[in-house]
PDB file of C-alpha atoms in Angstrom:
ATOM      1  CA  MET K   1     166.281 210.694 133.980  1.00  0.00           C
ATOM      2  CA  LEU K   2     164.711 209.350 137.132  1.00  0.00           C
ATOM      3  CA  THR K   3     166.669 209.411 140.361  1.00  0.00           C
ATOM      4  CA  GLU K   4     167.810 206.114 141.893  1.00  0.00           C
ATOM      5  CA  LEU K   5     164.915 206.232 144.378  1.00  0.00           C
ATOM      6  CA  GLU K   6     162.408 206.953 141.599  1.00  0.00           C
ATOM      7  CA  LEU K   7     163.865 204.094 139.521  1.00  0.00           C
ATOM      8  CA  ASP K   8     163.491 201.707 142.468  1.00  0.00           C
ATOM      9  CA  ILE K   9     159.867 202.745 142.909  1.00  0.00           C
ATOM     10  CA  ALA K  10     159.198 202.436 139.168  1.00  0.00           C
ATOM     11  CA  LYS K  11     160.696 198.920 139.135  1.00  0.00           C
ATOM     12  CA  LYS K  12     158.434 197.895 142.035  1.00  0.00           C
ATOM     13  CA  VAL K  13     155.396 199.363 140.284  1.00  0.00           C
ATOM     14  CA  LEU K  14     156.237 197.533 137.047  1.00  0.00           C
ATOM     15  CA  ALA K  15     156.879 194.243 138.874  1.00  0.00           C
ATOM     16  CA  LYS K  16     153.263 194.120 140.054  1.00  0.00           C
ATOM     17  CA  THR K  17     151.659 195.431 136.857  1.00  0.00           C
ATOM     18  CA  PRO K  18     150.001 192.941 134.476  1.00  0.00           C
ATOM     19  CA  SER K  19     150.783 193.106 130.758  1.00  0.00           C
ATOM     20  CA  GLY K  20     148.877 195.799 128.949  1.00  0.00           C
ATOM     21  CA  GLN K  21     148.892 199.426 127.904  1.00  0.00           C
ATOM     22  CA  TYR K  22     148.913 202.179 130.501  1.00  0.00           C
ATOM     23  CA  LYS K  23     149.404 205.879 131.026  1.00  0.00           C
ATOM     24  CA  LEU K  24     151.716 206.773 133.908  1.00  0.00           C
ATOM     25  CA  GLU K  25     148.815 207.833 136.096  1.00  0.00           C
ATOM     26  CA  GLU K  26     147.274 204.377 135.651  1.00  0.00           C
ATOM     27  CA  LEU K  27     150.582 202.611 136.312  1.00  0.00           C
ATOM     28  CA  TYR K  28     151.264 204.494 139.521  1.00  0.00           C
ATOM     29  CA  GLY K  29     147.711 204.532 140.873  1.00  0.00           C
ATOM     30  CA  ASP K  30     147.594 206.144 144.336  1.00  0.00           C
ATOM     31  CA  LEU K  31     151.314 206.913 144.182  1.00  0.00           C
ATOM     32  CA  TRP K  32     150.720 209.312 141.289  1.00  0.00           C
ATOM     33  CA  SER K  33     149.455 212.042 143.614  1.00  0.00           C
ATOM     34  CA  ASN K  34     152.936 212.136 145.241  1.00  0.00           C
ATOM     35  CA  ASN K  35     154.385 213.697 142.050  1.00  0.00           C
ATOM     36  CA  LYS K  36     154.781 217.425 142.499  1.00  0.00           C
ATOM     37  CA  SER K  37     155.120 217.965 138.749  1.00  0.00           C
ATOM     38  CA  PRO K  38     153.532 215.166 136.713  1.00  0.00           C
ATOM     39  CA  THR K  39     154.696 216.687 133.400  1.00  0.00           C
ATOM     40  CA  THR K  40     158.335 216.870 134.469  1.00  0.00           C
ATOM     41  CA  PHE K  41     158.182 213.389 135.992  1.00  0.00           C
ATOM     42  CA  GLY K  42     156.647 212.041 132.781  1.00  0.00           C
ATOM     43  CA  LYS K  43     159.490 213.455 130.694  1.00  0.00           C
ATOM     44  CA  ARG K  44     162.114 211.965 133.013  1.00  0.00           C
ATOM     45  CA  PHE K  45     160.284 208.608 133.100  1.00  0.00           C
ATOM     46  CA  LYS K  46     160.220 208.520 129.288  1.00  0.00           C
ATOM     47  CA  LYS K  47     163.963 209.255 129.127  1.00  0.00           C
ATOM     48  CA  SER K  48     164.632 206.434 131.584  1.00  0.00           C
ATOM     49  CA  VAL K  49     162.576 203.999 129.487  1.00  0.00           C
ATOM     50  CA  LEU K  50     164.349 205.017 126.270  1.00  0.00           C
ATOM     51  CA  ALA K  51     167.747 204.697 127.985  1.00  0.00           C
ATOM     52  CA  GLY K  52     166.913 201.111 128.990  1.00  0.00           C
ATOM     53  CA  HIS K  53     166.859 201.724 132.749  1.00  0.00           C
ATOM     54  CA  LEU K  54     163.455 200.040 133.088  1.00  0.00           C
ATOM     55  CA  GLN K  55     162.759 196.542 131.799  1.00  0.00           C
ATOM     56  CA  ASN K  56     159.571 195.134 130.260  1.00  0.00           C
ATOM     57  CA  ILE K  57     158.154 198.533 129.298  1.00  0.00           C
ATOM     58  CA  ALA K  58     158.091 200.405 125.999  1.00  0.00           C
ATOM     59  CA  LEU K  59     156.572 203.546 124.513  1.00  0.00           C
ATOM     60  CA  VAL K  60     153.507 202.977 122.347  1.00  0.00           C
ATOM     61  CA  GLU K  61     152.037 206.336 121.342  1.00  0.00           C
ATOM     62  CA  LYS K  62     150.759 209.665 122.606  1.00  0.00           C
ATOM     63  CA  ASP K  63     147.144 209.817 123.631  1.00  0.00           C
ATOM     64  CA  GLY K  64     144.736 212.636 122.781  1.00  0.00           C
ATOM     65  CA  ASP K  65     145.508 214.355 126.088  1.00  0.00           C
ATOM     66  CA  ASN K  66     149.236 214.465 125.177  1.00  0.00           C
ATOM     67  CA  ALA K  67     150.134 211.709 127.674  1.00  0.00           C
ATOM     68  CA  TRP K  68     152.331 208.823 126.547  1.00  0.00           C
ATOM     69  CA  ILE K  69     150.914 205.325 126.579  1.00  0.00           C
ATOM     70  CA  TYR K  70     153.336 202.590 127.616  1.00  0.00           C
ATOM     71  CA  ARG K  71     153.156 198.852 127.025  1.00  0.00           C
ATOM     72  CA  VAL K  72     154.108 196.615 129.926  1.00  0.00           C
ATOM     73  CA  ASN K  73     155.243 193.162 128.802  1.00  0.00           C
ATOM     74  CA  ARG K  74     155.240 190.591 131.574  1.00  0.00           C
ATOM     75  CA  ILE K  75     157.458 187.649 130.741  1.00  0.00           C
TER      76      ILE K  75
END
């Protein structure tokens, strides 16, 4: 799972993201380079989404490069 700080950042990122489908790298933009281990972060992000810690986002499918695609649903 994401830490409290990471959850806060994720919520801010999602709050400014229009509806659509995104990989994590696309969602985070310039912030993505701050991740020391993108694979580990991706696994923890996915667990946080599945646990319901992040609103308005859902898993869609894995892409050809093994990255998950998420759907952001702005209400």
